[in-house]
Coordinates of N, CA and C in Angstrom, one line a residue:
G18 N 10.6 21.2 22.0 CA 11.4 20.3 22.7 C 10.7 19.0 23.1
P19 N 9.6 19.0 23.7 CA 8.8 17.8 24.1 C 8.4 17.0 22.9
S20 N 8.0 17.7 21.8 CA 7.6 17.0 20.6 C 8.8 16.2 20.0
L21 N 10.0 16.8 20.0 CA 11.2 16.1 19.5 C 11.5 14.9 20.3
I22 N 11.4 15.0 21.6 CA 11.6 13.8 22.5 C 10.6 12.7 22.2
T23 N 9.4 13.1 22.0 CA 8.3 12.1 21.7 C 8.7 11.4 20.4
M24 N 9.1 12.2 19.4 CA 9.5 11.6 18.1 C 10.7 10.6 18.3
A25 N 11.7 11.1 19.0 CA 12.9 10.3 19.1 C 12.6 9.0 19.9
E26 N 11.7 9.0 20.8 CA 11.4 7.8 21.6 C 10.3 7.0 20.9
Q27 N 9.8 7.5 19.8 CA 8.7 6.8 19.0 C 7.6 6.4 20.0
S28 N 7.2 7.3 20.9 CA 6.2 7.0 21.8 C 4.8 7.4 21.4
W29 N 4.7 8.1 20.3 CA 3.3 8.5 19.8 C 3.0 7.6 18.6
R30 N 1.8 7.1 18.6 CA 1.2 6.4 17.5 C -0.1 6.9 17.1
P31 N -0.5 7.0 15.9 CA -1.8 7.4 15.5 C -2.8 6.5 16.0
A32 N -4.0 6.9 16.3 CA -5.1 6.1 16.8 C -5.5 5.1 15.7
D33 N -5.8 3.9 16.1 CA -6.3 2.8 15.2 C -7.6 3.3 14.6
M34 N -7.8 3.0 13.4 CA -9.1 3.4 12.7 C -9.5 2.2 11.9
T35 N -10.8 2.2 11.7 CA -11.4 1.2 10.8 C -12.2 2.0 9.7
L36 N -12.3 1.5 8.5 CA -13.0 2.1 7.5 C -13.5 1.0 6.5
D37 N -14.8 1.0 6.3 CA -15.3 0.0 5.4 C -14.7 0.2 4.0
G38 N -14.0 -0.8 3.5 CA -13.4 -0.7 2.2 C -11.9 -0.6 2.3
L39 N -11.3 -0.7 3.5 CA -9.8 -0.6 3.7 C -9.4 -1.6 4.6
A40 N -8.3 -2.3 4.3 CA -7.6 -3.3 5.2 C -6.1 -3.2 5.0
Q41 N -5.5 -3.3 6.2 CA -4.0 -3.3 6.2 C -3.5 -4.7 6.6
F42 N -2.4 -5.0 5.9 CA -1.7 -6.3 6.2 C -0.3 -6.0 6.5
N43 N 0.2 -6.6 7.6 CA 1.5 -6.4 8.1 C 2.2 -7.7 8.2
T44 N 3.3 -7.8 7.4 CA 4.1 -9.1 7.4 C 5.6 -8.8 7.8
A45 N 6.2 -9.9 8.3 CA 7.6 -9.8 8.8 C 8.5 -9.8 7.6
W46 N 9.5 -9.0 7.6 CA 10.6 -8.9 6.6 C 11.9 -8.7 7.4
D47 N 12.7 -9.8 7.5 CA 13.9 -9.7 8.3 C 13.6 -9.2 9.7
D48 N 14.2 -8.1 10.1 CA 14.0 -7.6 11.5 C 13.0 -6.5 11.5
M49 N 12.2 -6.4 10.4 CA 11.2 -5.3 10.3 C 9.8 -5.9 9.9
T50 N 8.9 -5.1 9.9 CA 7.6 -5.5 9.3 C 7.3 -4.5 8.2
V51 N 6.5 -5.0 7.3 CA 6.2 -4.1 6.1 C 4.7 -4.2 5.9
N52 N 4.1 -3.1 5.5 CA 2.6 -3.0 5.3 C 2.3 -3.1 3.9
A53 N 1.1 -3.7 3.6 CA 0.5 -3.7 2.3 C -1.0 -3.3 2.6
Y54 N -1.7 -2.8 1.6 CA -3.0 -2.4 1.8 C -4.0 -2.9 0.7
L55 N -5.2 -3.0 1.1 CA -6.3 -3.4 0.2 C -7.4 -2.4 0.3
V56 N -7.9 -1.9 -0.8 CA -9.1 -1.1 -0.8 C -10.1 -1.7 -1.8
W57 N -11.4 -1.5 -1.5 CA -12.4 -2.1 -2.3 C -13.6 -1.2 -2.2
D58 N -14.4 -1.3 -3.3 CA -15.7 -0.6 -3.3 C -16.7 -1.5 -2.6
P59 N -17.2 -1.1 -1.5 CA -18.2 -2.0 -0.8 C -19.4 -2.4 -1.6
K60 N -19.8 -1.6 -2.6 CA -21.0 -2.0 -3.4 C -20.7 -3.0 -4.4
T61 N -19.6 -2.8 -5.2 CA -19.2 -3.7 -6.3 C -18.3 -4.8 -5.9
K62 N -17.6 -4.6 -4.8 CA -16.6 -5.6 -4.3 C -15.4 -5.6 -5.2
L63 N -15.2 -4.6 -6.1 CA -13.9 -4.5 -6.9 C -12.8 -4.0 -6.0
A64 N -11.6 -4.6 -6.1 CA -10.6 -4.3 -5.2 C -9.2 -4.0 -5.9
A65 N -8.4 -3.2 -5.1 CA -7.0 -2.9 -5.5 C -6.1 -3.2 -4.3
V66 N -4.9 -3.7 -4.6 CA -3.9 -3.9 -3.6 C -2.8 -2.9 -3.8
F67 N -2.1 -2.5 -2.7 CA -1.0 -1.6 -2.7 C 0.2 -2.3 -2.1
D68 N 1.2 -2.6 -2.9 CA 2.4 -3.3 -2.5 C 2.1 -4.8 -2.1
T69 N 3.1 -5.6 -2.0 CA 2.9 -7.0 -1.8 C 3.2 -7.4 -0.3
G70 N 4.0 -6.6 0.4 CA 4.5 -7.0 1.7 C 5.4 -8.2 1.5
A71 N 5.8 -8.9 2.5 CA 6.7 -10.0 2.4 C 6.0 -11.2 1.6
T72 N 4.7 -11.3 1.7 CA 3.9 -12.3 1.0 C 2.5 -11.7 0.8
T73 N 1.9 -12.1 -0.3 CA 0.5 -11.6 -0.6 C -0.5 -12.6 0.0
Q74 N -0.1 -13.7 0.6 CA -1.0 -14.7 1.0 C -2.1 -14.2 1.9
P75 N -1.8 -13.4 3.0 CA -2.9 -12.9 3.8 C -3.9 -12.0 3.0
I76 N -3.4 -11.3 2.1 CA -4.3 -10.4 1.2 C -5.2 -11.3 0.4
M77 N -4.6 -12.3 -0.3 CA -5.4 -13.2 -1.1 C -6.4 -14.0 -0.3
D78 N -6.1 -14.4 0.9 CA -7.0 -15.1 1.8 C -8.2 -14.1 2.1
F79 N -7.9 -12.9 2.4 CA -8.9 -11.9 2.7 C -9.8 -11.7 1.5
I80 N -9.3 -11.5 0.4 CA -10.0 -11.3 -0.9 C -11.0 -12.5 -1.1
H81 N -10.5 -13.7 -0.9 CA -11.3 -14.9 -1.1 C -12.5 -14.9 0.0
E82 N -12.1 -14.7 1.2 CA -13.1 -14.8 2.3 C -14.2 -13.8 2.2
H83 N -13.9 -12.6 1.6 CA -14.9 -11.5 1.5 C -15.5 -11.4 0.1
G84 N -15.2 -12.3 -0.7 CA -15.8 -12.3 -2.1 C -15.5 -11.1 -2.9
L85 N -14.3 -10.6 -2.8 CA -13.8 -9.5 -3.6 C -13.2 -9.9 -4.9
T86 N -13.1 -9.0 -5.8 CA -12.5 -9.2 -7.1 C -11.3 -8.3 -7.2
L87 N -10.1 -8.9 -7.3 CA -8.9 -8.1 -7.4 C -8.7 -7.6 -8.9
E88 N -8.8 -6.4 -9.1 CA -8.7 -5.8 -10.5 C -7.3 -5.2 -10.7
L89 N -6.9 -4.3 -9.8 CA -5.7 -3.5 -9.9 C -4.8 -3.7 -8.8
A90 N -3.5 -3.5 -9.1 CA -2.5 -3.5 -8.0 C -1.5 -2.4 -8.3
F91 N -1.1 -1.7 -7.2 CA -0.2 -0.6 -7.4 C 1.0 -0.8 -6.5
L92 N 2.1 -0.3 -7.0 CA 3.4 -0.4 -6.2 C 3.8 1.0 -5.8
T93 N 4.1 1.2 -4.6 CA 4.5 2.5 -4.1 C 6.0 2.8 -4.5
H94 N 6.8 1.7 -4.5 CA 8.2 1.8 -4.9 C 8.7 0.4 -5.1
T95 N 10.0 0.2 -5.5 CA 10.4 -1.1 -5.8 C 11.5 -1.7 -4.8
H96 N 11.5 -1.2 -3.6 CA 12.4 -1.8 -2.6 C 11.9 -3.3 -2.4
P97 N 12.8 -4.2 -2.2 CA 12.4 -5.6 -2.1 C 11.3 -6.0 -1.2
D98 N 11.2 -5.3 0.0 CA 10.1 -5.6 0.9 C 8.8 -5.2 0.4
H99 N 8.7 -4.4 -0.6 CA 7.4 -4.0 -1.1 C 7.0 -4.7 -2.4
I100 N 7.9 -5.5 -2.9 CA 7.6 -6.2 -4.2 C 8.0 -7.7 -4.0
A101 N 8.1 -8.2 -2.8 CA 8.6 -9.5 -2.6 C 7.8 -10.6 -3.3
D102 N 6.5 -10.4 -3.4 CA 5.6 -11.4 -4.0 C 5.0 -10.9 -5.2
L103 N 5.7 -10.2 -6.0 CA 5.2 -9.5 -7.2 C 4.6 -10.5 -8.2
D104 N 5.3 -11.6 -8.4 CA 4.8 -12.6 -9.4 C 3.4 -13.1 -9.1
K105 N 3.1 -13.4 -7.8 CA 1.8 -13.8 -7.4 C 0.8 -12.7 -7.5
L106 N 1.2 -11.5 -7.2 CA 0.3 -10.3 -7.3 C -0.1 -10.1 -8.8
S107 N 0.9 -10.2 -9.6 CA 0.7 -10.0 -11.1 C -0.3 -11.0 -11.6
A108 N -0.1 -12.2 -11.2 CA -1.0 -13.3 -11.7 C -2.5 -13.1 -11.2
A109 N -2.6 -12.5 -10.0 CA -4.0 -12.3 -9.4 C -4.7 -11.1 -9.9
A110 N -4.0 -10.0 -10.2 CA -4.7 -8.8 -10.6 C -5.2 -8.9 -12.1
S111 N -6.5 -8.8 -12.2 CA -7.1 -9.0 -13.6 C -6.8 -7.9 -14.6
R112 N -6.7 -6.6 -14.1 CA -6.5 -5.5 -15.1 C -5.0 -5.2 -15.2
A113 N -4.3 -4.9 -14.1 CA -2.9 -4.5 -14.3 C -2.3 -4.4 -12.9
V114 N -0.9 -4.4 -13.0 CA -0.1 -4.0 -11.8 C 0.6 -2.7 -12.3
L115 N 0.6 -1.7 -11.6 CA 1.1 -0.4 -12.0 C 2.2 0.2 -11.1
I116 N 3.1 0.9 -11.7 CA 4.2 1.5 -11.0 C 4.6 2.8 -11.7
N117 N 5.1 3.8 -10.9 CA 5.6 5.1 -11.5 C 6.7 4.8 -12.5
E118 N 6.7 5.5 -13.6 CA 7.7 5.3 -14.6 C 9.1 5.6 -14.2
R119 N 9.3 6.2 -13.1 CA 10.6 6.5 -12.5 C 11.2 5.3 -11.9
E120 N 10.5 4.2 -11.7 CA 11.0 3.0 -11.1 C 10.4 1.8 -11.8
P121 N 10.7 1.6 -13.1 CA 10.1 0.5 -13.8 C 10.6 -0.8 -13.3
I122 N 9.8 -1.8 -13.4 CA 10.2 -3.2 -13.0 C 9.4 -4.2 -13.8
G123 N 10.0 -5.3 -14.2 CA 9.3 -6.3 -14.9 C 8.0 -6.8 -14.2
G124 N 7.0 -7.0 -14.9 CA 5.7 -7.5 -14.3 C 4.8 -6.4 -13.9
A125 N 5.2 -5.1 -14.2 CA 4.3 -4.0 -13.9 C 4.3 -3.0 -15.1
Q126 N 3.1 -2.4 -15.3 CA 3.0 -1.3 -16.3 C 3.4 0.0 -15.7
T127 N 4.1 0.8 -16.4 CA 4.4 2.1 -15.9 C 3.4 3.2 -16.3
F128 N 3.4 4.3 -15.5 CA 2.6 5.4 -15.8 C 3.4 6.7 -15.4
S129 N 3.0 7.8 -15.9 CA 3.6 9.1 -15.6 C 2.6 9.9 -14.7
V130 N 3.1 10.2 -13.5 CA 2.3 11.1 -12.6 C 2.0 12.4 -13.3
D131 N 3.0 12.9 -14.0 CA 2.9 14.2 -14.7 C 1.7 14.3 -15.7
R132 N 1.3 13.2 -16.2 CA 0.2 13.2 -17.1 C -1.2 13.0 -16.4
S133 N -1.1 13.1 -15.1 CA -2.3 13.1 -14.2 C -3.2 11.9 -14.5
P134 N -2.7 10.7 -14.4 CA -3.6 9.5 -14.6 C -4.5 9.4 -13.3
S135 N -5.6 8.7 -13.5 CA -6.4 8.2 -12.4 C -7.1 6.9 -12.9
W136 N -7.4 6.1 -11.9 CA -8.1 4.9 -12.2 C -9.4 4.8 -11.4
H137 N -10.3 4.1 -12.0 CA -11.6 4.0 -11.3 C -11.9 2.5 -11.1
L138 N -12.4 2.3 -9.9 CA -12.7 1.0 -9.4 C -14.1 1.0 -8.7
G139 N -15.1 0.7 -9.5 CA -16.5 0.9 -8.9 C -16.6 2.3 -8.7
G140 N -17.0 2.7 -7.4 CA -17.2 4.1 -7.0 C -15.9 4.7 -6.5
L141 N -14.8 4.1 -6.6 CA -13.5 4.6 -6.1 C -12.7 5.2 -7.2
T142 N -12.0 6.3 -6.8 CA -11.0 6.9 -7.8 C -9.7 6.9 -7.1
I143 N -8.6 6.4 -7.8 CA -7.3 6.3 -7.3 C -6.4 7.2 -8.1
E144 N -5.7 8.2 -7.4 CA -4.8 9.1 -8.1 C -3.4 9.1 -7.5
P145 N -2.4 9.1 -8.3 CA -1.0 9.0 -7.8 C -0.4 10.4 -7.5
R146 N 0.5 10.4 -6.6 CA 1.3 11.7 -6.3 C 2.7 11.3 -6.1
N147 N 3.6 12.0 -6.8 CA 5.1 11.8 -6.5 C 5.4 12.0 -5.1
T148 N 6.1 11.1 -4.5 CA 6.5 11.3 -3.1 C 8.0 11.1 -3.0
H149 N 8.7 12.2 -3.1 CA 10.2 12.2 -3.1 C 10.8 11.9 -1.8
G150 N 12.0 11.3 -1.8 CA 12.8 11.1 -0.6 C 13.2 9.7 -0.3
H151 N 12.3 8.8 -0.3 CA 12.6 7.4 0.0 C 13.1 6.6 -1.2
S152 N 12.6 6.9 -2.3 CA 13.1 6.2 -3.6 C 12.8 7.2 -4.7
K153 N 13.5 6.9 -5.8 CA 13.4 7.9 -7.0 C 12.0 7.9 -7.6
G154 N 11.2 6.9 -7.5 CA 9.9 6.8 -8.0 C 8.8 6.6 -7.0
G155 N 9.1 7.0 -5.7 CA 8.1 6.8 -4.7 C 6.8 7.5 -5.0
T156 N 5.7 6.7 -4.7 CA 4.4 7.2 -5.1 C 3.4 7.0 -4.0
T157 N 2.6 8.1 -3.7 CA 1.5 8.0 -2.8 C 0.3 7.9 -3.6
Y158 N -0.7 7.1 -3.2 CA -1.9 6.9 -3.9 C -3.0 7.5 -3.1
V159 N -3.8 8.4 -3.6 CA -4.9 9.0 -2.9 C -6.2 8.3 -3.4
I160 N -7.0 7.8 -2.5 CA -8.2 7.1 -2.9 C -9.4 7.9 -2.3
T161 N -10.3 8.2 -3.2 CA -11.6 8.8 -2.8 C -12.7 7.9 -3.2
G162 N -13.8 8.1 -2.5 CA -15.0 7.3 -2.8 C -15.4 6.4 -1.6
L163 N -14.5 6.3 -0.6 CA -14.9 5.6 0.7 C -15.5 6.7 1.6
A164 N -15.8 6.4 2.8 CA -16.4 7.3 3.7 C -15.5 8.5 4.0
Q165 N -14.2 8.4 3.8 CA -13.3 9.5 3.9 C -12.1 9.1 3.0
P166 N -11.4 10.2 2.5 CA -10.2 9.9 1.6 C -9.1 9.2 2.3
V167 N -8.4 8.4 1.6 CA -7.3 7.6 2.1 C -6.0 7.9 1.3
A168 N -4.9 8.0 1.9 CA -3.6 8.1 1.2 C -2.7 6.9 1.6
V169 N -2.3 6.1 0.6 CA -1.4 5.0 0.8 C 0.0 5.4 0.5
V170 N 0.9 5.4 1.5 CA 2.3 5.8 1.3 C 3.2 4.6 1.6
G171 N 4.2 4.4 0.7 CA 5.0 3.2 0.8 C 6.0 3.1 1.9
R172 N 6.3 4.1 2.6 CA 7.4 4.1 3.6 C 6.7 3.8 4.9
S173 N 6.5 2.5 5.2 CA 5.7 2.2 6.4 C 6.3 1.1 7.3
E174 N 7.5 0.6 7.0 CA 8.0 -0.5 7.8 C 8.6 0.0 9.1
E175 N 8.7 -0.9 10.1 CA 9.3 -0.5 11.4 C 10.2 -1.7 11.7
H176 N 11.2 -1.4 12.6 CA 12.0 -2.5 13.0 C 11.2 -3.4 14.1
T177 N 11.3 -4.7 13.9 CA 10.6 -5.6 14.8 C 11.0 -5.4 16.2
S178 N 12.3 -5.2 16.5 CA 12.7 -5.0 17.8 C 12.1 -3.8 18.5
E179 N 11.8 -2.7 17.7 CA 11.1 -1.6 18.2 C 9.7 -1.9 18.6
L180 N 9.0 -2.7 17.7 CA 7.7 -3.1 18.0 C 7.6 -3.9 19.2
Q181 N 8.5 -4.9 19.4 CA 8.5 -5.7 20.6 C 8.7 -4.9 21.9
S182 N 9.6 -3.9 21.8 CA 9.9 -3.1 23.0 C 8.7 -2.3 23.4
Q183 N 7.8 -2.0 22.5 CA 6.6 -1.2 22.8 C 5.4 -2.0 23.3
R184 N 5.5 -3.3 23.3 CA 4.4 -4.1 23.7 C 4.3 -4.3 25.1

């Protein structure tokens, strides 16, 4: 009972965490916010982006300020708030922009999770997992090689009015 009430009131939030090689970017999209993520190998400074958010500008600024090299970009799914700035992301990623073959979109190369692909970025390994429910090709990316494993999941937006009421 108490757990259901806590969920319904959205009164629990995970603790903030910091991890060298991981950054989150939160941008406004209509009455919501949407997250995008950046991971990088702290030794080689090779980086990958996950989704575009409403704009990639904060991500691109961070990459420039920290001397990172954007090699790969991954899309968790193709809902508009996660691909809003796909053209700019495609132009910036030197190797590829990648998406699950279940949700193909122009400007991104497709892959099959069933064929167990993985990508290497310096000392990082990125592996996709099908994540059913939110979209037909929803994908979670598991990154290893940082101080602890990270999973990037695309269903991360919240209604702005809810955020404001909790402040």
